[in-house]
XYZ file of C-alpha atoms in Angstrom:
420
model
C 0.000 0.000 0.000
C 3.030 2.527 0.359
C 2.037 6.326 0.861
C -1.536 5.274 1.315
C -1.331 2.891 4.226
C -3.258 3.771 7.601
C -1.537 6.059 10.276
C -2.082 3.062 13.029
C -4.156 0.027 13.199
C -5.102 -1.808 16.791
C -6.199 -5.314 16.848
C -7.152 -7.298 19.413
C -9.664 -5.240 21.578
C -13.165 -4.765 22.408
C -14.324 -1.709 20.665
C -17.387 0.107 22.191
C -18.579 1.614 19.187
C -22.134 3.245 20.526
C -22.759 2.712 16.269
C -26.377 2.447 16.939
C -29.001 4.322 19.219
C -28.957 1.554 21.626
C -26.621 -0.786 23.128
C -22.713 -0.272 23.634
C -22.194 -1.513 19.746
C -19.657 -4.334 21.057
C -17.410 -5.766 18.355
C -15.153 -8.357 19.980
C -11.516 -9.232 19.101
C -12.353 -6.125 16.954
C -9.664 -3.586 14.854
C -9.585 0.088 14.777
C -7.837 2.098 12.410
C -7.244 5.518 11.361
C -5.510 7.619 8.521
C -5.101 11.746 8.740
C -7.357 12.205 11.716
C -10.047 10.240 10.324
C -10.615 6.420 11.426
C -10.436 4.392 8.369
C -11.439 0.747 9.397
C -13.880 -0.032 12.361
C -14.782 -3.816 12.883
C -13.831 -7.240 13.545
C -10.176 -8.378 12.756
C -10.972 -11.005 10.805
C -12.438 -8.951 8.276
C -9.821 -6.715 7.935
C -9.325 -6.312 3.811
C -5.311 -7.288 4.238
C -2.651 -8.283 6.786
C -2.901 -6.212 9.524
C 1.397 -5.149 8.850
C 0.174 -4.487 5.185
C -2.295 -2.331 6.060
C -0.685 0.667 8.527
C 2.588 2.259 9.127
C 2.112 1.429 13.277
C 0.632 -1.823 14.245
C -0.324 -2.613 18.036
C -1.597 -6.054 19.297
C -3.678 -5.064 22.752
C -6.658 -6.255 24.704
C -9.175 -4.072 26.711
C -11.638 -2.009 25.316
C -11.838 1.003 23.107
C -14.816 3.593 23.105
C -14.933 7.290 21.593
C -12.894 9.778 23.148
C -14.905 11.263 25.810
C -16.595 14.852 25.420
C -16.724 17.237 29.066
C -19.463 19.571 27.552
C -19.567 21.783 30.176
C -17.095 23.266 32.213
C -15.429 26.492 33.841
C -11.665 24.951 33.747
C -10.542 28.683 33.430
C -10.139 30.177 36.897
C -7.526 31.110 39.707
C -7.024 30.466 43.005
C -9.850 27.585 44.716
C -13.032 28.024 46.909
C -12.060 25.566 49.712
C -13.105 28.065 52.120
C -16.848 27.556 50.900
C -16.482 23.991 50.740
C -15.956 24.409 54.586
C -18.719 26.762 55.262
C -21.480 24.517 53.297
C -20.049 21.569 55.610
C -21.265 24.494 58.809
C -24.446 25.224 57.420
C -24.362 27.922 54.814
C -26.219 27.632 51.576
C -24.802 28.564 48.433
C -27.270 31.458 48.094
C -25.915 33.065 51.275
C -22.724 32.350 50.262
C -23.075 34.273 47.312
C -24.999 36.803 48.376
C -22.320 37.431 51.091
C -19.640 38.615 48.563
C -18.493 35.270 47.556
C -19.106 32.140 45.137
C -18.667 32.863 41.607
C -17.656 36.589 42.722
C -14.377 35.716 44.715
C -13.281 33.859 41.755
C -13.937 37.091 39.487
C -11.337 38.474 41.537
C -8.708 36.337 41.629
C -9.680 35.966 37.843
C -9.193 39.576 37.419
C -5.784 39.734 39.713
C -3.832 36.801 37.314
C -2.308 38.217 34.237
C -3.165 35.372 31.302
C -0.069 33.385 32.073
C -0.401 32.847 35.204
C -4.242 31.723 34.192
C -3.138 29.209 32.168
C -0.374 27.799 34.559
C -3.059 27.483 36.592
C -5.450 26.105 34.282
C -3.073 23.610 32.350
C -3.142 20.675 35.197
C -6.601 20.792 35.070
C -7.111 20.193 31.620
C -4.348 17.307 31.576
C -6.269 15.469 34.516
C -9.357 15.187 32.202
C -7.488 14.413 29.447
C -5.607 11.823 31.297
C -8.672 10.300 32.075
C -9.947 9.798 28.647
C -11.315 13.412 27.531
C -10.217 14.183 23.625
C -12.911 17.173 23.553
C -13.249 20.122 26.234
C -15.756 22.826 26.587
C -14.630 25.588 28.301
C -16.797 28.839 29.403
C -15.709 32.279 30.409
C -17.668 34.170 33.281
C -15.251 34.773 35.672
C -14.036 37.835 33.946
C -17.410 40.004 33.904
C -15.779 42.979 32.020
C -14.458 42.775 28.443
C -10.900 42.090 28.947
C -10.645 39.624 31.653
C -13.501 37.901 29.748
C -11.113 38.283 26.126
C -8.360 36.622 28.677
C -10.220 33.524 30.113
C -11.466 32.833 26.529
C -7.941 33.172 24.868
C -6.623 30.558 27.735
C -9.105 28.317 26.636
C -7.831 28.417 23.373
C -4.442 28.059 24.066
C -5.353 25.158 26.619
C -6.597 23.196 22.969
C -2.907 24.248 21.457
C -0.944 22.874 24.376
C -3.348 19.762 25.068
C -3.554 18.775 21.161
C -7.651 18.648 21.677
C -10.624 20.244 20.629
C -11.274 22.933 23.055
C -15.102 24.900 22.054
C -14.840 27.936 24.129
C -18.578 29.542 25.912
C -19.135 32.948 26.428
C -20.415 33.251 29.686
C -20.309 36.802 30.489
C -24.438 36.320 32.148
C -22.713 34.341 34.797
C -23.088 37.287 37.563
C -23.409 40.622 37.760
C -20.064 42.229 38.539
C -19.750 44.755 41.555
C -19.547 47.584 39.287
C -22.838 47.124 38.177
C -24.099 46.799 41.505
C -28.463 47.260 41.258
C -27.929 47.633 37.662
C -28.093 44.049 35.886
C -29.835 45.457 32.527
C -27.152 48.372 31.738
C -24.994 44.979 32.599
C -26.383 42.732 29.942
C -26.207 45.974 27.350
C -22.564 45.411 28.100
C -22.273 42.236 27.979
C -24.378 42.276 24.145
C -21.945 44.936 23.310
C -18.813 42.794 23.355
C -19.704 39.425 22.165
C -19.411 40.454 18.619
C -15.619 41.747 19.413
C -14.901 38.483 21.069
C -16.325 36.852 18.197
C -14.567 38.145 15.606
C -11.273 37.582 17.286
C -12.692 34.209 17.026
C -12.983 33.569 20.783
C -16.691 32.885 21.173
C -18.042 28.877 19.772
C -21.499 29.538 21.854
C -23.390 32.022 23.666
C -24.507 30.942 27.572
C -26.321 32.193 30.953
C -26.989 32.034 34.332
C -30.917 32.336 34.278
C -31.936 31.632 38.468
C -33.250 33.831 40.652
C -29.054 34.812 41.954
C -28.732 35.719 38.206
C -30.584 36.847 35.160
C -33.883 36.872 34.805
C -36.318 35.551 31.509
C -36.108 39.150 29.718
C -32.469 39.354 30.341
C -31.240 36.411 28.752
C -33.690 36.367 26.077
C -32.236 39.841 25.051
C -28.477 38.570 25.133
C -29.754 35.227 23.064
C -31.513 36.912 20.687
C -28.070 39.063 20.171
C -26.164 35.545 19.719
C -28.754 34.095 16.972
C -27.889 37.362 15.055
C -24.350 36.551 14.972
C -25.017 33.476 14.493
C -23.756 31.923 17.369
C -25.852 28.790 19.152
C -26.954 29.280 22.413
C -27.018 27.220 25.884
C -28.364 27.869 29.353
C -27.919 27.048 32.633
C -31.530 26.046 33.439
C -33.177 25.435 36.895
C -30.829 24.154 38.966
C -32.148 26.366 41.987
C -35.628 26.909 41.194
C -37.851 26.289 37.835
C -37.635 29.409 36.390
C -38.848 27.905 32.864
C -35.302 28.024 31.802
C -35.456 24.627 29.867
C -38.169 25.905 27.428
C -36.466 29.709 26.888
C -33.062 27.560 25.879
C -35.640 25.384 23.699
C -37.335 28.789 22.367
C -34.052 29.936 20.816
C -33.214 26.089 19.328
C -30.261 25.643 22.090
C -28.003 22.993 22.056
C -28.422 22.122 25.914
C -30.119 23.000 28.820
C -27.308 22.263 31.911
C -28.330 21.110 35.355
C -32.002 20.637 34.712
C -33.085 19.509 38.186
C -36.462 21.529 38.618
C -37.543 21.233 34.941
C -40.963 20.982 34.362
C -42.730 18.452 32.083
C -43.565 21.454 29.889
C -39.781 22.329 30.108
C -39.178 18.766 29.037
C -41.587 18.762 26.156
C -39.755 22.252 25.083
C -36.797 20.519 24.865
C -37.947 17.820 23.157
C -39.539 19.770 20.204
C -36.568 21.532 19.981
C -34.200 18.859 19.886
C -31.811 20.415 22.737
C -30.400 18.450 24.829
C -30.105 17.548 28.876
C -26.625 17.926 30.153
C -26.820 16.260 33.526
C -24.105 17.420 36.299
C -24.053 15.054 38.851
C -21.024 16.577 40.570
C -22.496 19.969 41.706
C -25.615 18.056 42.834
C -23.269 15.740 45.016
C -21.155 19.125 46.198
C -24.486 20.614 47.014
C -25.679 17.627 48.815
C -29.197 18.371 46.611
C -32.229 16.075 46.530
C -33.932 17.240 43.532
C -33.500 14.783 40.967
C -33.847 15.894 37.220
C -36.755 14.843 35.551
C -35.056 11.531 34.372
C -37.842 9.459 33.227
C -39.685 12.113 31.429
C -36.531 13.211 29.543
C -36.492 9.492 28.721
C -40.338 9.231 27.761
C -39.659 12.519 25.401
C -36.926 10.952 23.695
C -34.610 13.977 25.327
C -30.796 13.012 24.704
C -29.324 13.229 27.942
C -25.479 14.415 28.602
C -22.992 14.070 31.216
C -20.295 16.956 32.280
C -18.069 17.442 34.881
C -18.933 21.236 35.400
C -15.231 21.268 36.875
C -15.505 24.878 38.903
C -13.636 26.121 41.883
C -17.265 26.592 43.948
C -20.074 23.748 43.075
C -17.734 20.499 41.224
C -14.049 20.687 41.762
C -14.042 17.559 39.733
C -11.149 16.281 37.721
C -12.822 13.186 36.263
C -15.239 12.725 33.389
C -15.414 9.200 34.327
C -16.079 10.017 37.883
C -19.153 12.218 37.160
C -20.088 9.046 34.748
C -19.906 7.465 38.139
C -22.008 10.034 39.983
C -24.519 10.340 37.506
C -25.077 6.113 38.054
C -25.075 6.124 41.905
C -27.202 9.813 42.324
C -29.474 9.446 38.548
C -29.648 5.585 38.825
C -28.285 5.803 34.956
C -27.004 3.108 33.355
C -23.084 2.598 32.633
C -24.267 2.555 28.854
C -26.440 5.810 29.322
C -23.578 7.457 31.190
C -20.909 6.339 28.695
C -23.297 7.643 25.755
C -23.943 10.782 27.824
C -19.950 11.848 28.074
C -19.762 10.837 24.143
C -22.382 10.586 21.529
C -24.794 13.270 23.352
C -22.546 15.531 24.913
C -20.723 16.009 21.542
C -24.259 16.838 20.431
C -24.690 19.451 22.920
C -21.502 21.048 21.738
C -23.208 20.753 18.068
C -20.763 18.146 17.110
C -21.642 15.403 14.629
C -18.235 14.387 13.552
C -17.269 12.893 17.003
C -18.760 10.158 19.687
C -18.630 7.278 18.175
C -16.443 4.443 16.682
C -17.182 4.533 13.091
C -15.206 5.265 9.997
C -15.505 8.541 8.374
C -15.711 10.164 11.703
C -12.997 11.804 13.857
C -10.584 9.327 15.431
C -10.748 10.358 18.692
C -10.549 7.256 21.306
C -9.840 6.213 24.277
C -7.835 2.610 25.145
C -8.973 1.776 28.299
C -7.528 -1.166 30.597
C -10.945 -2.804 31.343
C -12.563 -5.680 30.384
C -16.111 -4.507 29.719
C -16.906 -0.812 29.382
C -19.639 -0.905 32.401
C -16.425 -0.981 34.524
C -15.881 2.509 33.293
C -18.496 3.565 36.036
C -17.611 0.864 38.515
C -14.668 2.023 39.753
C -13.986 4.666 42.024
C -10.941 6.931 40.883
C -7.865 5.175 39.442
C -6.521 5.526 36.138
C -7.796 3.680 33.666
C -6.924 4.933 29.935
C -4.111 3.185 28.545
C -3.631 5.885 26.226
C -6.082 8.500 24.585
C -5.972 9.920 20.893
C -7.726 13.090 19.621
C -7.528 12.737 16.019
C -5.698 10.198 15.363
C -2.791 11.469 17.576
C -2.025 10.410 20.986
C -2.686 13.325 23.859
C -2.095 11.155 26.428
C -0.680 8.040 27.508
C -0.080 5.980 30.532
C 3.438 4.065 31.186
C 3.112 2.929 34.558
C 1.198 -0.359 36.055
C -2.737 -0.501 35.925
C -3.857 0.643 39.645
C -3.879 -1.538 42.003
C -7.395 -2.974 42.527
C -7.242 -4.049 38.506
C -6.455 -7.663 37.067
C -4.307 -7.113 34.243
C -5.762 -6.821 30.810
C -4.296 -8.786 28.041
């Protein structure tokens, strides 16, 4: 084959190809390979069109299982400094709506934001984004809203690109200027969303801005608000998200489905007439099980109807430095099992095939030639055990398209057999 041969060819694994609508999609003793960022061959070995050393430039023999490189739709990755301090306070009794409304939560972390030149951001910001990674993310949304004035928002989203250069992944960077209203604007949130509809189409045509998001609760902006700054995105073209009723049901599920969103994020106190919003619209559910567990909440998101309505359902980390310090996409797969009761299959097709389809992604998420090869090699013997075990590092190495990001070159942990 020469100059056309295959960049790298794997046989031997289970791949966990989530090909279908249902069902993981297992091929067993199955080969995976991939030319120019693009996977060429998906299937059993023994079907393979030549001799696997014919057929690539790199062949591996491996066991253990292979599914798409996972997606972390939602996050704020970009900060400074932590919110321990709250963590401890929450443990004594405070809520996080006191919190806030006592000077801190996402406002302390506007000022160290706003105190850290873009450097030091992304020093910061770096380890972060190599934990996920680590553990099997080859995609990485990334919001601003820690900035709340033009420059410091310009900043976070400029480390979120450069995060994607130094990672070698898709980053799709949020602008999330709605997050809070800034001390500056103290008593004076509409003159604050002018602002904030007055810079997006600067950011976006330094090419900065992949989507347009809010805080719509009671702590932030209200129905009119957020409509206004939406209806400013849609003009630019830019699609828009929300994060919708985590606090209260403030019909945030069906404004996001108004405007054709993407996703509606948190979702626990959507209505069934948010749900059938969502539905019609086609946006989906991005469930964050790891503020609900840092919360300690009890509200459950409307699981059953989203799965009655057909709703695609997502899982994210929501790594922040207040509500989810979480590292782990796998871990909130995890959390979304033991708090949601999902399934390991709905958990592992919310972190890949739906949550790239909240980022409006259709060229990622699954195993299947012609699509992105972005995967993850994971040392497990079945790909429920992806949500069975508690921390540890799993991913044997992870490739965002077709080139490895990250790869592991010590023992399996502990607790795991070895995987031929």
């Amino acid at each position: 084959m020469g100059a056309d041969r295959w960049d790298g060819l794997i046989v031997g694994p289970t791949l966990v190809t989530l090909a279908d609508d249902t069902g993981y999609g297992l091929v067993a003793d199955g080969a995976l390979g991939w030319r120019d960022g693009v996977l060429t061959y998906v299937g059993p070995a023994s079907g393979l069109p030549a001799p696997p050393e014919t057929l690539a430039h790199e062949v591996t023999d491996a066991g253990g299982c292979i599914t798409p490189g996972l997606v972390d739709c939602h996050t704020h990755l970009v900060f400074a400094g932590n919110r321990a301090g709250e963590f401890e306070q929450r443990l004594q009794g405070a809520s996080y709506e006191e919190i806030a409304r006592s000077g801190g939560g996402i406002l302390s972390s506007v000022r160290a934001v706003r105190e850290a030149d873009e450097d030091v951001l992304l020093a910061q910001s770096l380890p972060r984004a190599r934990a996920l990674v680590a553990d099997g993310v080859s995609t990485l949304e990334i919001k601003s809203g820690y900035g709340l004035d033009l420059d410091n928002e310009r900043k976070m989203l400029r480390v979120a690109r450069r995060l994607g250069e130094a990672l070698g992944i898709s980053v799709r960077t949020t602008y999330l200027a709605a997050h809070a209203l800034p001390p500056e604007y103290a008593g004076r949130a509409d003159a604050y969303i002018d602002a904030t509809i007055e810079w997006l189409p600067q950011l976006h045509a330094e090419g900065l801005v992949d989507a347009v998001d809010a805080f719509a609760e009671r702590i932030g902006f209200d129905a009119t608000q957020t409509r206004r700054l939406f209806a400013s995105a849609r003009a630019l073209g830019l699609p828009v998200k929300l994060h919708a009723d985590q606090l209260s049901d403030g019909d945030g599920a069906a404004l996001v489905a108004e405007f054709g969103g993407l996703s509606a994020d948190h979702v626990e106190h959507t209505s069934e007439a948010g749900v059938a919003a969502m539905a019609a619209a086609g946006t989906v559910a991005v469930l964050l099980p790891g503020a609900f567990h840092v919360l300690r909440e009890t509200r459950l998101p409307p699981l059953d109807a989203f799965r009655a309505a057909g709703v695609p359902m997502a899982v994210a980390t929501d790594c922040n430095p207040g509500t989810s310090p979480l590292l782990s996409l796998r871990q909130a797969m995890q959390l979304a099992c033991t708090h949601f009761r999902l399934t390991p299959e709905e958990a592992l097709r919310g972190a890949t095939v739906n949550a790239a389809r909240a980022l409006g992604l259709d060229d990622r998420g699954r195993l299947r030639a012609g699509l992105r090869a972005d995967f993850v090699h994971w040392d497990v013997r079945e790909p429920a055990e992806l949500c069975y075990w508690l921390g540890g590092r799993l991913a044997r190495a992870v490739h965002a398209g077709g080139r490895p990001v990250a790869t592991r070159t010590d023992d399996p942990a502990p607790a795991l057999e070895a995987v031929p």
